[in-house]
Short mmCIF file of C-alpha atoms in Angstrom, two decimals:
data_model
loop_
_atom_site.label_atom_id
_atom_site.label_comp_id
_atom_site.label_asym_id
_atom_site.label_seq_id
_atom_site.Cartn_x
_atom_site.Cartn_y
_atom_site.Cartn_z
CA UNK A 7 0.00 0.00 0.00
CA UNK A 8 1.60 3.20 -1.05
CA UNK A 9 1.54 6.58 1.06
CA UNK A 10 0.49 9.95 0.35
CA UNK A 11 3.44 11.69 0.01
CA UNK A 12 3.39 15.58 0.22
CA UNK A 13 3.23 16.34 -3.08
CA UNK A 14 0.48 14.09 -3.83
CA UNK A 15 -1.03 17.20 -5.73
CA UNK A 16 1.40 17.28 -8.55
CA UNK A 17 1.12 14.17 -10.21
CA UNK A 18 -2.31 13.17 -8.69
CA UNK A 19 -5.23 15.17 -7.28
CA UNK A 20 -6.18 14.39 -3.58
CA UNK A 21 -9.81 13.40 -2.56
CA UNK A 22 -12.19 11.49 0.02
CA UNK A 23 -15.72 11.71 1.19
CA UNK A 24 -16.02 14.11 3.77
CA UNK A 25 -16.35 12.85 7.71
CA UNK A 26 -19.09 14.06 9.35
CA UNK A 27 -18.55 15.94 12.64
CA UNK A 28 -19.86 13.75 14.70
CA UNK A 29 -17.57 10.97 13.62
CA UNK A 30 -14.59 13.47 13.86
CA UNK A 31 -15.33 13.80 17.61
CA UNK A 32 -15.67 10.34 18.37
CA UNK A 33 -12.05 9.65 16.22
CA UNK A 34 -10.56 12.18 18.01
CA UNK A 35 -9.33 9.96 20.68
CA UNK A 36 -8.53 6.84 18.71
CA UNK A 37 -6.67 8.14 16.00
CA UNK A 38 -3.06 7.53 15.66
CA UNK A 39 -0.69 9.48 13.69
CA UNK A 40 -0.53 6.28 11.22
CA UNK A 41 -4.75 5.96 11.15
CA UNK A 42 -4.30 9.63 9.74
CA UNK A 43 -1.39 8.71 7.15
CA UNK A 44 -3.31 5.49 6.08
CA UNK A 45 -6.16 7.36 5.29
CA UNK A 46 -5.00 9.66 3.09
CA UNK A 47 -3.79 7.06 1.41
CA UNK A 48 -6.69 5.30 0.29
CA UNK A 49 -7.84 8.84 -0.94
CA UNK A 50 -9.90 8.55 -4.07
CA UNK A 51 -8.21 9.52 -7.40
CA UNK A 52 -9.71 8.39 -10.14
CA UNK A 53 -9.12 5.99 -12.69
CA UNK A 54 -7.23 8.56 -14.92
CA UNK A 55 -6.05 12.52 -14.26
CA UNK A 56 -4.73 15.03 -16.37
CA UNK A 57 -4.23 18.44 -16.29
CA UNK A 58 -1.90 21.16 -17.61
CA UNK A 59 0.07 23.51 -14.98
CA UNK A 60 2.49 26.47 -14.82
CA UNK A 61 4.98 26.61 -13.05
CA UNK A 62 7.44 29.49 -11.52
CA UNK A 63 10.78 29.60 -10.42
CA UNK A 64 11.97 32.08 -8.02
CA UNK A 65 15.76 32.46 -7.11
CA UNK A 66 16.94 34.57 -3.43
CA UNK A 67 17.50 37.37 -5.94
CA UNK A 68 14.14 37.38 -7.39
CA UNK A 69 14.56 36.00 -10.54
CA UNK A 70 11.78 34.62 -12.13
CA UNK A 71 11.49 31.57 -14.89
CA UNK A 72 8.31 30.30 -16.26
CA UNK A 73 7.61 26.76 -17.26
CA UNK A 74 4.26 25.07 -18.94
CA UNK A 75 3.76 21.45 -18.42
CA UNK A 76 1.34 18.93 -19.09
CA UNK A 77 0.87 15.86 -16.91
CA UNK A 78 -1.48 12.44 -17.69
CA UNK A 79 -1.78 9.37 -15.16
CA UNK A 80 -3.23 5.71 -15.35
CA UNK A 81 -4.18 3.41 -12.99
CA UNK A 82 -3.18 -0.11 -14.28
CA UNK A 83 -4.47 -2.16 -11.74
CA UNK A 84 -1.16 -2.98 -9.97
CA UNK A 85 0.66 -0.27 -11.18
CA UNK A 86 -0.37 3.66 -10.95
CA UNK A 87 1.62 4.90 -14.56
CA UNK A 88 2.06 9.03 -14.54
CA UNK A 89 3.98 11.17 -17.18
CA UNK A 90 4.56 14.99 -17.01
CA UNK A 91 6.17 16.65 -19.66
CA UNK A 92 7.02 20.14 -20.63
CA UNK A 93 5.72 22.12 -23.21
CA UNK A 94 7.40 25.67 -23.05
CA UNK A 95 9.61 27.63 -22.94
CA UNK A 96 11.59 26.35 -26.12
CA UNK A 97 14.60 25.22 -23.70
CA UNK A 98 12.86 22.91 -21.95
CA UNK A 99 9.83 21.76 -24.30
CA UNK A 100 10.08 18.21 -24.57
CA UNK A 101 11.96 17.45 -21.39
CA UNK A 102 9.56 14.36 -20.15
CA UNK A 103 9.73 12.39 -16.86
CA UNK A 104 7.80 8.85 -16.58
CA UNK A 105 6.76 7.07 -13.29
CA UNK A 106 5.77 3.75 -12.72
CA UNK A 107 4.12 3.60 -8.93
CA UNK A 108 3.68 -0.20 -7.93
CA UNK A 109 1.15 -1.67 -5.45
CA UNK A 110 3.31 -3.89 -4.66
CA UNK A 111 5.59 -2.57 -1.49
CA UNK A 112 8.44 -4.58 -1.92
CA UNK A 113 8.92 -2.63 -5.38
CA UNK A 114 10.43 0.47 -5.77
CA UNK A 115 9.21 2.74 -7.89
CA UNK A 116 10.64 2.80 -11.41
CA UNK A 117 11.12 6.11 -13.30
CA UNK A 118 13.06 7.96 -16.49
CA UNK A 119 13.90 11.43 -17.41
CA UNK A 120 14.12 12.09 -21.12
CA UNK A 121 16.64 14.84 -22.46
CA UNK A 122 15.37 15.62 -26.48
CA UNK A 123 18.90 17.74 -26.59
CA UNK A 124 20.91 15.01 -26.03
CA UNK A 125 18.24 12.47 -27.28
CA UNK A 126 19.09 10.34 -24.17
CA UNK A 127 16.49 8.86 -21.73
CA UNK A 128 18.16 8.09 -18.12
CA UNK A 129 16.59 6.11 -15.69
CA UNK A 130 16.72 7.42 -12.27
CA UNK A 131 18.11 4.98 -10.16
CA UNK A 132 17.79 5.25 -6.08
CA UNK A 133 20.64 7.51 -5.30
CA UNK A 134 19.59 10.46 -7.07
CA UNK A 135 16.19 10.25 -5.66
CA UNK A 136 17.32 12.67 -3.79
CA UNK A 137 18.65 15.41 -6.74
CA UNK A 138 16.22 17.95 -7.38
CA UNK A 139 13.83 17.68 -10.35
CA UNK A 140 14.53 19.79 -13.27
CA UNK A 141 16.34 22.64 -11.15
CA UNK A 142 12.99 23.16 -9.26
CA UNK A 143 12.89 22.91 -5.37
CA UNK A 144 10.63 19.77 -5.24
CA UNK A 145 13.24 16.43 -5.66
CA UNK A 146 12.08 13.27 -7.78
CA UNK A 147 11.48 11.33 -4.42
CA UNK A 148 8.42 13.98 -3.83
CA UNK A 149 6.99 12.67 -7.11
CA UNK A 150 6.80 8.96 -5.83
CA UNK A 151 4.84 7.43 -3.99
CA UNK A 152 6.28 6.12 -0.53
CA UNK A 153 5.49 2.88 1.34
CA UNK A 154 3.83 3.29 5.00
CA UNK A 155 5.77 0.74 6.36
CA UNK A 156 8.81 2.68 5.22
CA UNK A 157 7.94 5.49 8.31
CA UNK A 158 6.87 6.03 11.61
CA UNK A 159 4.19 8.52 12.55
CA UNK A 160 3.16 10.35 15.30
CA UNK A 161 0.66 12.37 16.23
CA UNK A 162 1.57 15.74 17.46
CA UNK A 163 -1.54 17.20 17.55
CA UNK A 164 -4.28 19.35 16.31
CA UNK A 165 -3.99 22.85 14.92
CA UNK A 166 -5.10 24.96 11.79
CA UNK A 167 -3.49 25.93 8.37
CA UNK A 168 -5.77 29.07 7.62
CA UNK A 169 -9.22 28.17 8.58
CA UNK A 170 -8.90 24.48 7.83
CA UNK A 171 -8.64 22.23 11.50
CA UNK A 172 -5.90 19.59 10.60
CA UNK A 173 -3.93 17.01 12.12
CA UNK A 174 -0.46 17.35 12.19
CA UNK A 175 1.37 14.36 11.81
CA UNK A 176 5.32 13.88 12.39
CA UNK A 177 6.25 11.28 9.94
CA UNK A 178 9.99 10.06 10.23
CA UNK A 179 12.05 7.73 7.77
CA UNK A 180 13.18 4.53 8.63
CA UNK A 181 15.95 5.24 6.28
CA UNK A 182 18.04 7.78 7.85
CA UNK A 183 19.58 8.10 4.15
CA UNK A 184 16.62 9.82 2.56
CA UNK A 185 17.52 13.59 1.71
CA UNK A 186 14.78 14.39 4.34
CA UNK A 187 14.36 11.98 6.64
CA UNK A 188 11.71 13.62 8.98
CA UNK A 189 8.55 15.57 7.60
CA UNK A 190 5.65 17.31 9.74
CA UNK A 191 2.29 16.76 7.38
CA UNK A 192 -1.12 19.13 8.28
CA UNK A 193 -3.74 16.80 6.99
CA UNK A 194 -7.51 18.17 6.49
CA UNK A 195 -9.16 16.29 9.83
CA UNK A 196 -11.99 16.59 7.18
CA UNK A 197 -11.06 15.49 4.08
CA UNK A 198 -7.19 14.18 4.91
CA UNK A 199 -5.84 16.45 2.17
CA UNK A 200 -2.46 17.58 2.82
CA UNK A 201 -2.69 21.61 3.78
CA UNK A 202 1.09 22.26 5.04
CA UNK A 203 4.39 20.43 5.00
CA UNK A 204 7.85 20.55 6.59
CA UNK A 205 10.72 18.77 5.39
CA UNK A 206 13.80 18.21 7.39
CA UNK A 207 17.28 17.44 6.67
CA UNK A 208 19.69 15.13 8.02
CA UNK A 209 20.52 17.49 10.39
CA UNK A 210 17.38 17.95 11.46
CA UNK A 211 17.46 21.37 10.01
CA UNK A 212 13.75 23.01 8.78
CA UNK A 213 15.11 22.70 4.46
CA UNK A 214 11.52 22.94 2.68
CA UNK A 215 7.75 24.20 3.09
CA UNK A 216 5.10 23.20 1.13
CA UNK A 217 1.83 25.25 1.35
CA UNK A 218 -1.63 24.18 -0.68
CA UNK A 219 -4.15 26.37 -1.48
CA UNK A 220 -7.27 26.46 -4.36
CA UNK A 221 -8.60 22.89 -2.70
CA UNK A 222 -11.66 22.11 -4.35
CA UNK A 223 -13.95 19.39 -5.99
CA UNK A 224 -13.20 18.73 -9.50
CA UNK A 225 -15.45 15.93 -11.12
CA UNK A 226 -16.19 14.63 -7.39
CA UNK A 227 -12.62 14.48 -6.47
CA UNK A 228 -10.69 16.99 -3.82
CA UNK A 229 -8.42 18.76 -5.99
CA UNK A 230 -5.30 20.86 -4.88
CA UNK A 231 -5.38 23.72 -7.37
CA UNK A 232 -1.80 25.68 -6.46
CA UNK A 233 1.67 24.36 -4.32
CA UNK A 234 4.01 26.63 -3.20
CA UNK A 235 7.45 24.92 -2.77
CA UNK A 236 10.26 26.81 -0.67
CA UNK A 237 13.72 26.19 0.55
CA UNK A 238 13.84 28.23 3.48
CA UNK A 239 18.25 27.43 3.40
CA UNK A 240 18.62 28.23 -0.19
CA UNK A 241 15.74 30.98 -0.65
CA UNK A 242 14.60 29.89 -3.77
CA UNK A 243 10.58 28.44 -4.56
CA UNK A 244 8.83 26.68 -7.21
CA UNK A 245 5.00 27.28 -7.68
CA UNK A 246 2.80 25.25 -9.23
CA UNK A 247 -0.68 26.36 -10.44
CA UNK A 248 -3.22 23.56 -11.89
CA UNK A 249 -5.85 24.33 -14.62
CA UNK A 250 -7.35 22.21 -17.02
CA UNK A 251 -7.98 19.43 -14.33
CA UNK A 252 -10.09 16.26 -15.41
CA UNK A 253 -10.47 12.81 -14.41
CA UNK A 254 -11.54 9.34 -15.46
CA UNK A 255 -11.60 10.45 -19.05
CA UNK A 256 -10.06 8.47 -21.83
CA UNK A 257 -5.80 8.06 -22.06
CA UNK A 258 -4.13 5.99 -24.39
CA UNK A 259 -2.04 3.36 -22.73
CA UNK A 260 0.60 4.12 -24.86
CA UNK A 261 1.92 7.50 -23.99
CA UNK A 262 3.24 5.76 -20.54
CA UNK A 263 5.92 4.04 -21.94
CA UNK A 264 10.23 5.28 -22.80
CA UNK A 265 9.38 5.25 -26.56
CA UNK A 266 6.44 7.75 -26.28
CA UNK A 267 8.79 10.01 -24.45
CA UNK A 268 11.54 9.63 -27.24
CA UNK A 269 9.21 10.40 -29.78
CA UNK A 270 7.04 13.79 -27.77
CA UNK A 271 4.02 11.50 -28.16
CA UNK A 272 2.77 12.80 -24.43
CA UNK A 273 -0.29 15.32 -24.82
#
């Protein structure tokens, strides 16, 4: 069973039925800090997403690059299949990255970048997980999916992002190796979308916030319409603002594979 991670909203939108307050109050004492990660886990998504995005680029000295992108996912059955690639400016159109998200927890998940400058796709093996994605501040490991059994959580308590009552969840890597080992989720105690994030480093240093805002239904689903990225040691932040959201409409099964990417067939 895979985990929500963080960034859930990028390749996937987030969504569950709504708890009713009553049910919220009797939970209240009986949920632990994994109850909360497991159920945003088995968050709705649909059978197939898509939607296009922009995304911004901001250095500490304010410099700003803008990037459009387009991003399709499948479920499979045993295998969730997402592709994002992007479509302008003209130095980056065509850049594609491919993931292949298993059920299965004893697989990791599988996933390739392709360069159409050097006409080269290269598979992104487990120790650059870690690298960030496309100079952005989100890394390819906050793409993936990651296995609950792979953490511990705890529950730290209760407290609001804006006007949204959340749990806040400490959820801590079992592999002290990971580029952030330790992470402090806000989950919606309503819907278990993730609100807020913190991201620690191996020093146990505050690295990266996440922030989600424009959370709505789309087609039934919760949908997280804009992330906010920043590196609070580097000052730089990525943005990333949804539109064109859909789900459970038609894909081809054949835009999820290396040769589509080779040949720009992802639209």
């Amino acid at each position: 069973m895979k985990a929500v991670n963080v960034f859930k909203g990028f390749s996937k939108a987030l969504a569950i039925l709504a708890l009713c307050a009553s049910s919220q109050a009797l939970f209240a004492q009986e949920l632990t800090g994994y109850d909360i990660a497991k159920k945003a886990d088995e968050v709705p998504e649909g059978n197939t997403s898509a939607y296009t995005a922009t995304m911004t680029l901001l250095n500490k000295k304010g410099s700003k690059r803008v990037r459009q992108i387009i991003m399709r996912s499948k479920d499979f059955g045993d295998t969730k299949k997402s592709v994002l690639s992007f479509t302008q400016p003209k130095d980056v159109s065509g850049v594609s990255y491919l993931m292949f998200d298993y059920d299965d927890a004893d697989k990791d998940t599988d996933s390739w970048l392709y360069m159409p400058a050097m006409k080269k796709v290269r598979r992104i093996s487990g120790s650059s997980k870690g690298d960030d994605f496309m100079g952005t501040d989100f890394t390819y490991e906050d793409m993936e999916g990651t296995d609950l059994e792979k953490y511990t959580y705890n529950l730290l308590g209760e407290e609001n992002v804006g006007s949204e009552p959340c749990w806040k969840v400490e959820c801590i890597a079992k592999d002290k190796d990971k580029k952030n080992p330790r992470r402090i989720v806000w989950y919606s105690k309503d819907s278990y979308v993730s609100y807020k994030a913190e991201m620690y480093d191996r020093q146990d240093k505050l690295q990266r916030t996440l922030t989600c805002s424009n959370i709505r239904k789309v087609d039934g689903y919760w949908t997280t319409g804009k992330m906010v990225i920043a590196n609070v040691q580097t000052g730089s932040s990525t943005t990333l603002e949804m539109t064109d959201v859909s789900y459970d409409q038609p894909i081809a099964d054949n835009i999820f594979t290396v040769a589509a990417l080779e040949k720009g067939k992802v639209k």
